[in-house]
CSV table of C-alpha atoms and ligand atoms in Angstrom, one decimal:
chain,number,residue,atom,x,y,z
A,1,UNK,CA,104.2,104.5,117.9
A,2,UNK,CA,101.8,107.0,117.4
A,3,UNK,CA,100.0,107.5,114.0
A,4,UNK,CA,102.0,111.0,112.8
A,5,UNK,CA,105.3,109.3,113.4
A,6,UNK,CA,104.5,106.2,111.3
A,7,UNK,CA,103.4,108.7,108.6
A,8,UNK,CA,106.5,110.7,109.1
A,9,UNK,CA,108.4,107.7,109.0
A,10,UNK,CA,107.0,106.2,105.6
A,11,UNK,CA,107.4,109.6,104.4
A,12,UNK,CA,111.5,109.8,105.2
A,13,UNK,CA,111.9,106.2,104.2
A,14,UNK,CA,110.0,107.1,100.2
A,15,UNK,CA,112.0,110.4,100.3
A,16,UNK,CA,115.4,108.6,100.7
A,17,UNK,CA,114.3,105.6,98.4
A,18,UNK,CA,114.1,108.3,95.8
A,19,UNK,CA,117.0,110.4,96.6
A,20,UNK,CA,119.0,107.2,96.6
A,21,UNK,CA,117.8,105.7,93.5
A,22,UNK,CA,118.1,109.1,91.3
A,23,UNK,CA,121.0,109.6,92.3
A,24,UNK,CA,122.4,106.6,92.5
A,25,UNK,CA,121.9,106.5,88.3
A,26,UNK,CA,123.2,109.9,88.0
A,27,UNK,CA,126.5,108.4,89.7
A,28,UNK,CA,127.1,105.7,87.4
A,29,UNK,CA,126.3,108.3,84.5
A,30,UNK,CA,129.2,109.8,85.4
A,31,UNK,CA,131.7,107.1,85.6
A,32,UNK,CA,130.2,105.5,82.6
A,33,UNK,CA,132.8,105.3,80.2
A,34,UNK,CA,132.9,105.1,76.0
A,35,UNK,CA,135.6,102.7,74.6
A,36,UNK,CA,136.7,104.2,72.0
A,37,UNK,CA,139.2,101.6,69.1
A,38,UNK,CA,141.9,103.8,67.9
A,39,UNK,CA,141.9,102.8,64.4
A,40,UNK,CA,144.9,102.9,61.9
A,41,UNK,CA,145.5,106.8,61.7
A,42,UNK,CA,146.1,107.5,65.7
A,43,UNK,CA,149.7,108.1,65.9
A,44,UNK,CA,149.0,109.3,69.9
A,45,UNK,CA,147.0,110.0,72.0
A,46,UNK,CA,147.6,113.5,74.7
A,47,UNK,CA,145.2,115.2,77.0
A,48,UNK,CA,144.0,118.7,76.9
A,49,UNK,CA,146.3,119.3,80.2
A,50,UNK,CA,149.0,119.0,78.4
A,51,UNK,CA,148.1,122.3,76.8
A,52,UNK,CA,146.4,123.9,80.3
A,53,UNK,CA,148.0,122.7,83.3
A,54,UNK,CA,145.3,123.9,85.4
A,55,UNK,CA,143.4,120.6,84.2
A,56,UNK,CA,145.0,118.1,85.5
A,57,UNK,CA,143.3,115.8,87.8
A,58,UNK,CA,139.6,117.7,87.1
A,59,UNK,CA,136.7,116.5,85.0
A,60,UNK,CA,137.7,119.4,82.6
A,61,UNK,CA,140.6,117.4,81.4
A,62,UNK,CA,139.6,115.2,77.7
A,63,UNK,CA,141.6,113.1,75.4
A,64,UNK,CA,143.2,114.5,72.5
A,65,UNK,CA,143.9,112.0,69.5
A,66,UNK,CA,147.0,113.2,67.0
A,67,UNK,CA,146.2,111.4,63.4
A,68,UNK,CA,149.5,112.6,61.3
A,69,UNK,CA,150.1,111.4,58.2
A,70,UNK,CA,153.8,110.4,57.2
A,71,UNK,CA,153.9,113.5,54.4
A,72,UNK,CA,154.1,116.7,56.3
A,73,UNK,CA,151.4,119.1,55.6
A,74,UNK,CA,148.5,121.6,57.6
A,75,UNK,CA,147.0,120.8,60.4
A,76,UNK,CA,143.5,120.8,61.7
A,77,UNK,CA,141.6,120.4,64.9
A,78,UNK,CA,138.0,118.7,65.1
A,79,UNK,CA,136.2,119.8,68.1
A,80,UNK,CA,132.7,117.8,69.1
A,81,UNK,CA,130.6,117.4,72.5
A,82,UNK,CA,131.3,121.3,72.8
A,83,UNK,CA,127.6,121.2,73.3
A,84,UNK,CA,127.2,116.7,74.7
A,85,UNK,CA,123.7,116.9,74.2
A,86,UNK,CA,124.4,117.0,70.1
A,87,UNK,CA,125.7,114.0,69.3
A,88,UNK,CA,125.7,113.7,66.0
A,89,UNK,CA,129.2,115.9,66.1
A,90,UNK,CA,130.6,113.2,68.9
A,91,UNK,CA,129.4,110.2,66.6
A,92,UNK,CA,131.0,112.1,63.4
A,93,UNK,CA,134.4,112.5,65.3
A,94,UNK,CA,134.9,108.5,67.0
A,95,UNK,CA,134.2,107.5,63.6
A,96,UNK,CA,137.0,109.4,61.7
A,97,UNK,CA,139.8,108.1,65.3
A,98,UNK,CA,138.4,104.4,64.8
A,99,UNK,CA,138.5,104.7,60.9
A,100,UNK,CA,140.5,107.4,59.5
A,101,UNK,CA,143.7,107.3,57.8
A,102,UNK,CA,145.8,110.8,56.8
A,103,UNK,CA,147.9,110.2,54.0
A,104,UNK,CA,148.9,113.8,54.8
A,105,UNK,CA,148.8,116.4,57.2
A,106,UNK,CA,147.7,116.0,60.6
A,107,UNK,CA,143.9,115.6,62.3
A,108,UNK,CA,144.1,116.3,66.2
A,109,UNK,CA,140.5,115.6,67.6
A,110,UNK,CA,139.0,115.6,70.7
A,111,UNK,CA,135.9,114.4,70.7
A,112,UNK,CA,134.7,115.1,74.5
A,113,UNK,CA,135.6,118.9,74.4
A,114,UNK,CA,133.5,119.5,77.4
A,115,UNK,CA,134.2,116.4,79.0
A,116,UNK,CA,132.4,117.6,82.5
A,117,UNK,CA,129.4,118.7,80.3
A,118,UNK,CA,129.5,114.9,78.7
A,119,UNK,CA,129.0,113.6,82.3
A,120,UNK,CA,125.8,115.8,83.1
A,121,UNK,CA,122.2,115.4,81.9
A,122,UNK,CA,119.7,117.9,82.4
A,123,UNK,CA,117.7,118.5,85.1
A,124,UNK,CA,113.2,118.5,84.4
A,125,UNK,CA,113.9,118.0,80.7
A,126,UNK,CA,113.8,114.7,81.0
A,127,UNK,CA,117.1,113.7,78.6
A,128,UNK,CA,117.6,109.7,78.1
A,129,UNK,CA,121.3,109.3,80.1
A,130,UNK,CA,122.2,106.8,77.0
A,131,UNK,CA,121.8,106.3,73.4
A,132,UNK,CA,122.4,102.8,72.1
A,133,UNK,CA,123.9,102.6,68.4
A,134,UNK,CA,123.2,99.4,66.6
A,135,UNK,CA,126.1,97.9,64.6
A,136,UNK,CA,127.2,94.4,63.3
A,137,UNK,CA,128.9,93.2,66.3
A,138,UNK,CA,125.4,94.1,69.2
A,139,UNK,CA,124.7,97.5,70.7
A,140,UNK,CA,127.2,100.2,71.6
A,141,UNK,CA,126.7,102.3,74.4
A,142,UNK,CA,126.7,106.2,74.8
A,143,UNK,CA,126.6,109.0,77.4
A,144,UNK,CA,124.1,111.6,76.6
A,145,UNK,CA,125.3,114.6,78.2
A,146,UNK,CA,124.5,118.3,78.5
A,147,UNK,CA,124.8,121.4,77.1
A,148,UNK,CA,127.1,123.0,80.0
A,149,UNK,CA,129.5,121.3,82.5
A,150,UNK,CA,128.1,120.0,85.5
A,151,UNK,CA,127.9,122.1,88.5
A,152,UNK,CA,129.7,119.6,90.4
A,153,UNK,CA,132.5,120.3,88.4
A,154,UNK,CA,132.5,124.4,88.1
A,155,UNK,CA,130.3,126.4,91.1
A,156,UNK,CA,129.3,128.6,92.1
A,157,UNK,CA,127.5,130.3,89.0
A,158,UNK,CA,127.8,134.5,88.9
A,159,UNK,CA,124.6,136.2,88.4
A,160,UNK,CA,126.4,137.4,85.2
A,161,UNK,CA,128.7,136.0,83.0
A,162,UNK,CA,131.3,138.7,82.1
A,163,UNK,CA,133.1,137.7,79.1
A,164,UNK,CA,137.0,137.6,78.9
A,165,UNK,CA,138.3,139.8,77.7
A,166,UNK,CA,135.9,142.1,76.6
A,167,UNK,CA,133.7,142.2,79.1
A,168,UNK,CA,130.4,141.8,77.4
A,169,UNK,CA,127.9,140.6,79.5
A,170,UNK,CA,126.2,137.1,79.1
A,171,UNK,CA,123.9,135.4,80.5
A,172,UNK,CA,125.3,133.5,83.8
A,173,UNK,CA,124.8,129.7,83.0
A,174,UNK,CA,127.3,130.6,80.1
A,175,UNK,CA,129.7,130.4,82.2
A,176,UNK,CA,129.6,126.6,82.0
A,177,UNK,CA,129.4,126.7,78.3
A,178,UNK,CA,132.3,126.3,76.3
A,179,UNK,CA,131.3,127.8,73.4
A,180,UNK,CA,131.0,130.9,75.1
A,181,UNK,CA,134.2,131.4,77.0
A,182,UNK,CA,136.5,131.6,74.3
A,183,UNK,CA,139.4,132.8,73.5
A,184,UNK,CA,139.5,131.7,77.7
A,185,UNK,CA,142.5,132.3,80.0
A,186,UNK,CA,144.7,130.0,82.0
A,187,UNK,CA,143.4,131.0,85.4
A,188,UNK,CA,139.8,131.5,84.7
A,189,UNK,CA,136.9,129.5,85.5
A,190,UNK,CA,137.4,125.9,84.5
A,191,UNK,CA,135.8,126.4,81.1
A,192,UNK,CA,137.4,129.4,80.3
A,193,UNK,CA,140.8,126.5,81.0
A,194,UNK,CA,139.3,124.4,78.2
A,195,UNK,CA,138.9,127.3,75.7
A,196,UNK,CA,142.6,128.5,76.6
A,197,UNK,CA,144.1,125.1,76.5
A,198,UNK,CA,142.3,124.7,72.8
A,199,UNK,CA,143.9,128.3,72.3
A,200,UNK,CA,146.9,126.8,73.0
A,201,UNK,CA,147.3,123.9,70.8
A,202,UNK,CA,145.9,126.6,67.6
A,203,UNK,CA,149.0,128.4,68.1
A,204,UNK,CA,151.4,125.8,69.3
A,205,UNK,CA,150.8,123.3,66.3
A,206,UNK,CA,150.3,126.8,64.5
A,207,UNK,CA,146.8,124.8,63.3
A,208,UNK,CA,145.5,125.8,60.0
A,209,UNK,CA,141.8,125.1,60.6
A,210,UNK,CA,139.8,124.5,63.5
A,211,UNK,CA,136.0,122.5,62.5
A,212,UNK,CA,133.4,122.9,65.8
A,213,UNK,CA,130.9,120.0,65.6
A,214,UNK,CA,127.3,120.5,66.5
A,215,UNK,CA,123.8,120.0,66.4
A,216,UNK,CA,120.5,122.6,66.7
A,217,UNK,CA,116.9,122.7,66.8
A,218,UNK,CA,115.1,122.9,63.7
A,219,UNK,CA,112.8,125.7,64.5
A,220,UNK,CA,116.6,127.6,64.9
A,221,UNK,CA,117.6,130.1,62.6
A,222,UNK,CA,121.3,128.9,62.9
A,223,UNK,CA,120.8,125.8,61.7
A,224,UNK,CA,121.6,123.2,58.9
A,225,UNK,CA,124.9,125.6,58.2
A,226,UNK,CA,128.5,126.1,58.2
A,227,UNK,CA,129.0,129.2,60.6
A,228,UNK,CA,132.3,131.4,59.4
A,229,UNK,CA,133.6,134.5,60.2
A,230,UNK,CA,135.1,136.9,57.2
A,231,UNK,CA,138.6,135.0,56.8
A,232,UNK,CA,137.1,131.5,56.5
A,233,UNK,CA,133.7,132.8,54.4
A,234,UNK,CA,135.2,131.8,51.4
A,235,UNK,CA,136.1,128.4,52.4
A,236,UNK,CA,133.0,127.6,53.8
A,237,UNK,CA,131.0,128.8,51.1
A,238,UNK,CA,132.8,126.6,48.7
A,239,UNK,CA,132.0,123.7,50.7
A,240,UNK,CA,128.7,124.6,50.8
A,241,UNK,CA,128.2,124.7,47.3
A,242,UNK,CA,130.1,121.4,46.6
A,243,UNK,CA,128.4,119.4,48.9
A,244,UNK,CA,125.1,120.8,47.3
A,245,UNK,CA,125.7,119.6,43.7
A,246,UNK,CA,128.0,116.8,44.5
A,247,UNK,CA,126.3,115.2,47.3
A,248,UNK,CA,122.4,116.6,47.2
A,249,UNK,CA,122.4,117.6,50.7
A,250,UNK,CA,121.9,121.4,52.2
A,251,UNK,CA,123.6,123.4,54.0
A,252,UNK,CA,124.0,127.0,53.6
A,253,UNK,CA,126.9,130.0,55.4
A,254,UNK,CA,126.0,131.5,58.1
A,255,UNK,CA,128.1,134.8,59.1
A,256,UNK,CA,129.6,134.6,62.2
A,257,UNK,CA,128.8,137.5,64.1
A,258,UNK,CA,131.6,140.0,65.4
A,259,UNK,CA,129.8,141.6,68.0
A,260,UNK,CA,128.4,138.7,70.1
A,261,UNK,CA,131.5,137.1,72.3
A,262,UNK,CA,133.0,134.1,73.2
A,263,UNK,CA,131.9,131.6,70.4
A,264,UNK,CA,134.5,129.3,68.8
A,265,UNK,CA,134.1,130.5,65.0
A,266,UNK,CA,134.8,134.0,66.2
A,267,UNK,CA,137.4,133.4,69.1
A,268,UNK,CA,139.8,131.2,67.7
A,269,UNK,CA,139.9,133.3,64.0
A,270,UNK,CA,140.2,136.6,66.6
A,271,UNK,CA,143.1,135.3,68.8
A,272,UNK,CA,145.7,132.9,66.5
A,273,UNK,CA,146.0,132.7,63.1
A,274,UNK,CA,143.5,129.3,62.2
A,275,UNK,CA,140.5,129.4,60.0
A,276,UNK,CA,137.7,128.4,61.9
A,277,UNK,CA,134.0,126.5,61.2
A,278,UNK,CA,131.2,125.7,63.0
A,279,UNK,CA,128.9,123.2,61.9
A,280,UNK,CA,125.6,122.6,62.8
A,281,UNK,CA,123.1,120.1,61.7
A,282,UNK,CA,118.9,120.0,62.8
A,283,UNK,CA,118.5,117.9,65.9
A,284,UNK,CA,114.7,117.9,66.4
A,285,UNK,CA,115.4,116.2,69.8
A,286,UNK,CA,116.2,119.8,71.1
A,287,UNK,CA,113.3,121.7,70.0
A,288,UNK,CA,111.3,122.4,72.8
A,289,UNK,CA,107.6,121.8,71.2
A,290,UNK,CA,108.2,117.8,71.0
A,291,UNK,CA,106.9,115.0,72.3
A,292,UNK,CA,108.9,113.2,75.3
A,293,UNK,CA,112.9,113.3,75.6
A,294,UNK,CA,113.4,109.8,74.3
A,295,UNK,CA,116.1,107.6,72.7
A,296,UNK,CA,114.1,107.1,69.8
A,297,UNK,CA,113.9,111.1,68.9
A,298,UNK,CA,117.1,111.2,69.7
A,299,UNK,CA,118.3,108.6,66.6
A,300,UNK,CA,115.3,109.3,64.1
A,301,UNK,CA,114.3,112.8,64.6
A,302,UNK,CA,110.4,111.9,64.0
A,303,UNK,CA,108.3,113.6,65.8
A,304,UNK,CA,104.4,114.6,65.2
A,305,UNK,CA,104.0,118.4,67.0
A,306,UNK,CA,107.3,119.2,64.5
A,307,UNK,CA,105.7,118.1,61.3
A,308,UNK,CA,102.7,119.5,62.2
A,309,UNK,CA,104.9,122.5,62.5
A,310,UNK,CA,106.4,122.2,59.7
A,311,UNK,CA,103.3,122.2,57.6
A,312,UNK,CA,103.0,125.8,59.1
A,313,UNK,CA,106.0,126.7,57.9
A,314,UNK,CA,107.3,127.4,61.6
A,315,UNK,CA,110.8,125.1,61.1
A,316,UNK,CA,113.9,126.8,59.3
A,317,UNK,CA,114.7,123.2,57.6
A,318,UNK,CA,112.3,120.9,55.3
A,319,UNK,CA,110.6,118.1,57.7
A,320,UNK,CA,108.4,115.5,56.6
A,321,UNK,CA,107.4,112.1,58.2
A,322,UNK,CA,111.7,110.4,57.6
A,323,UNK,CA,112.4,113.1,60.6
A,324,UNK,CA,115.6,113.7,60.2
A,325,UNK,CA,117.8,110.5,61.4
A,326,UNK,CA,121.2,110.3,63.0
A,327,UNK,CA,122.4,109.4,59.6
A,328,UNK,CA,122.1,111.9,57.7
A,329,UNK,CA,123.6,114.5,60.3
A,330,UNK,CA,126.8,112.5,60.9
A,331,UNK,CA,126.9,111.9,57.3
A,332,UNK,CA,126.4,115.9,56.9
A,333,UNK,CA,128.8,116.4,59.0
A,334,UNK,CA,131.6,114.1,57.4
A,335,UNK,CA,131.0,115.5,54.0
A,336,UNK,CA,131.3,118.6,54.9
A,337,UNK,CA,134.3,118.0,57.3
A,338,UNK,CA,136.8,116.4,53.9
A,339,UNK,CA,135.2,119.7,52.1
A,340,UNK,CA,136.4,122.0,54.2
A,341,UNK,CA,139.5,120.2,54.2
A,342,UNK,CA,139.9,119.6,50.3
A,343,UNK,CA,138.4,123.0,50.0
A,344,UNK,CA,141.3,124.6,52.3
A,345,UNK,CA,143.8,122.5,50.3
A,346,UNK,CA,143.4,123.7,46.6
A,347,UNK,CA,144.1,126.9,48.1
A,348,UNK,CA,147.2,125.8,50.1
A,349,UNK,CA,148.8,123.3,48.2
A,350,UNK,CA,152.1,123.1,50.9
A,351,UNK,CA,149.8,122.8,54.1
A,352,UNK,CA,147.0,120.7,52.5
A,353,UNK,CA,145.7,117.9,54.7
A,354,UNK,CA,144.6,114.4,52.8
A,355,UNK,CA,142.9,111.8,54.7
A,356,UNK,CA,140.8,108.6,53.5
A,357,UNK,CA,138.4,106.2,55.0
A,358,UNK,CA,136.1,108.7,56.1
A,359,UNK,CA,132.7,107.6,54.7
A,360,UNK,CA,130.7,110.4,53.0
A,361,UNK,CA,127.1,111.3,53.5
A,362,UNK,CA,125.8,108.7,51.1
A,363,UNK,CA,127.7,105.9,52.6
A,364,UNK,CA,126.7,106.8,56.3
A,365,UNK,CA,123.2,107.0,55.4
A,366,UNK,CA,123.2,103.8,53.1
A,367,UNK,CA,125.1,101.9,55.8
A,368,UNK,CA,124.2,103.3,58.9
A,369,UNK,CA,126.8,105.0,61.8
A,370,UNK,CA,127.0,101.9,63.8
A,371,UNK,CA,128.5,100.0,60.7
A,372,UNK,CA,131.8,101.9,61.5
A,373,UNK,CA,132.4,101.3,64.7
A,374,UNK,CA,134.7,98.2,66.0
A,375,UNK,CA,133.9,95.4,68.8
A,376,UNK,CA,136.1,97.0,71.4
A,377,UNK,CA,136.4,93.2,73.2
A,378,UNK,CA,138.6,91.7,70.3
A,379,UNK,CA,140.5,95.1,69.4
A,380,UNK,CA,144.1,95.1,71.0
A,381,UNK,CA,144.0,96.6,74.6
A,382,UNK,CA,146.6,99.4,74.1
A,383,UNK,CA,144.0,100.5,71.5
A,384,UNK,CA,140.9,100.9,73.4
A,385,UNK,CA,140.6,104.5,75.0
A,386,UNK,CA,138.3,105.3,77.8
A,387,UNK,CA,136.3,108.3,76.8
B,1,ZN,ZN1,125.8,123.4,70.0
């Protein structure tokens, strides 16, 4: 053999080692699944096609949990992993189907909304594929996903996203983003199936209040807030205010903006007649002047290029050397969940929604999240849910 074709030869045989390996992991990413223990408040369990046909059999398609109480009341929907590289909205969400019980009312939550975009990572940023979550009984498992669905899943991309239906022009990877192809239609893209399928239990189990989990960077405007439009300001301004003096913890209203299209807290209030929410809580893990993508960001949110930015007064929360841990955004985001609930229910009495054993924001901090999950091994089979 001559000396090129050796070269050559190494050369193909590294190339493919590589190509194999990488995507070899990438593989088992997506078939990795979360077992999730319905806890005492699941009543059953659907899917998102059962809402929007055109799911069925694709990666699109997610569970949906039904948590109704046995007094009749209002109904709301929790949305999280709209965006799966926020977890903190995910985390909030298993925790209330493992632990919640509704006295009252009825929770539906689905806690992969873009399912597809759960079993993505992102490519040259470097994202851990997993987060571990300690709790009493060892480590439990998670997949860290993406902001949009996989490509695998919805391609080609356009070179611009026109909106449905008004036609505003986005930018074309939103296409894939499910918080910007709502109010969505039944034979759109894939994601624009999701959104209409959501649209579809809203009206169908006329839902009283839709709550849109998520997380974003510090150095974000919209951040640390409850996003509402005008018919839910009121609401969310109330929880806002009660979390504040009951609780100690911030978070302020954000308006939600009527001429920008296709996000959820403008959508679903647009096109049926529920009260939507977004929430959002700083993930430093997403700014982009950080150190390395890793695990540990992910949980504790420490990182030295944000407090040094912080000291400049670049970031739109307070830093300081705590980061700011899982903790405290799941706990933010359970607090401010029963608010928005207790809030809605003063003013409705006949639709009010009452659910206990979701910790608060003290408790989640104090005990950690992994305290609340259960050992999936010794929970009873027809329990544990593949998500
Ligand atoms: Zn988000």
């Amino acid at each position: 053999m001559k000396r090129p074709a050796i070269v050559k030869a190494v050369l193909i045989v590294v190339f493919l080692f590589f190509v194999i390996e990488g995507g070899l992991r990438l593989y088992r990413h997506r078939q990795f699944d979360i077992p999730v223990v319905a806890g005492p408040g699941v009543t059953r369990v659907g899917r998102l096609s059962d809402f929007g046909p055109g799911l069925k059999g694709t990666k699109a398609d997610t569970l949906v949990y039904f948590l109704e109480g046995p007094e009749p009341g209002g109904k709301a929907v929790l949305l999280s992993s709209t965006h799966a590289n926020e977890p903190e909205g995910l985390l909030a969400t298993l925790l209330m189907i493992e632990n919640a019980v509704v006295e009252r009312g009825t929770l539906i939550i689905i806690p992969q909304f873009n399912h597809s975009g759960s079993r993505n990572t992102r490519p040259g940023d470097g994202y851990p594929l997993y987060f571990r979550i300690s709790t009493e009984w060892g480590l439990k498992k998670f997949r860290m996903g993406n902001r949009d669905a996989s490509p695998l899943d919805q391609w080609p991309d356009p070179d611009v996203y026109i909106h449905y239906p008004d036609r505003q022009l986005l930018s074309y990877i939103d296409v894939r983003n499910v918080n910007r192809t709502w109010p969505g239609r039944p034979g759109g893209p894939l994601m624009e199936k999701v959104t209409f399928a959501a649209m579809e239990i809203m009206r169908r189990e006329k839902v009283d209040i839709a709550i849109d989990i998520h997380g974003a960077e510090t150095m974000f405007p919209v951040t640390n807030c409850i996003v509402a439009p005008e018919k839910s300001n009121r609401i969310a301004t109330m929880a806002a205010l009660t979390v504040k003096a009951r609780e100690g913890f911030d978070s302020h209203v954000e308006p939600s903006p009527s001429g920008f299209r296709g996000l959820s807290h403008r959508e679903i209030g647009d096109y049926s007649d529920t009260l939507p929410f977004l929430l959002e809580a700083p993930i430093p893990f997403l700014d982009q002047p950080t150190g390395p993508k890793t695990e540990k960001l992910l949980l504790d949110g420490k990182d030295p290029f944000l407090l040094s930015l912080a000291q400049k007064k670049k970031l739109f929360v307070s830093y300081d050397e705590s980061g700011w841990p899982l903790e405290k955004r799941v706990g933010q985001h359970c607090s401010l969940t029963l608010e928005i609930l207790n809030q809605y229910s003063k003013k409705n009495p006949d639709r009010s929604i009452r659910a206990r054993e979701i910790p608060r924001y003290a408790e989640i901090v104090q005990n950690g999240v992994g305290h609340y999950f259960h050992d999936p091994s010794l929970a009873q089979k027809d329990k544990v849910f593949l998500n």
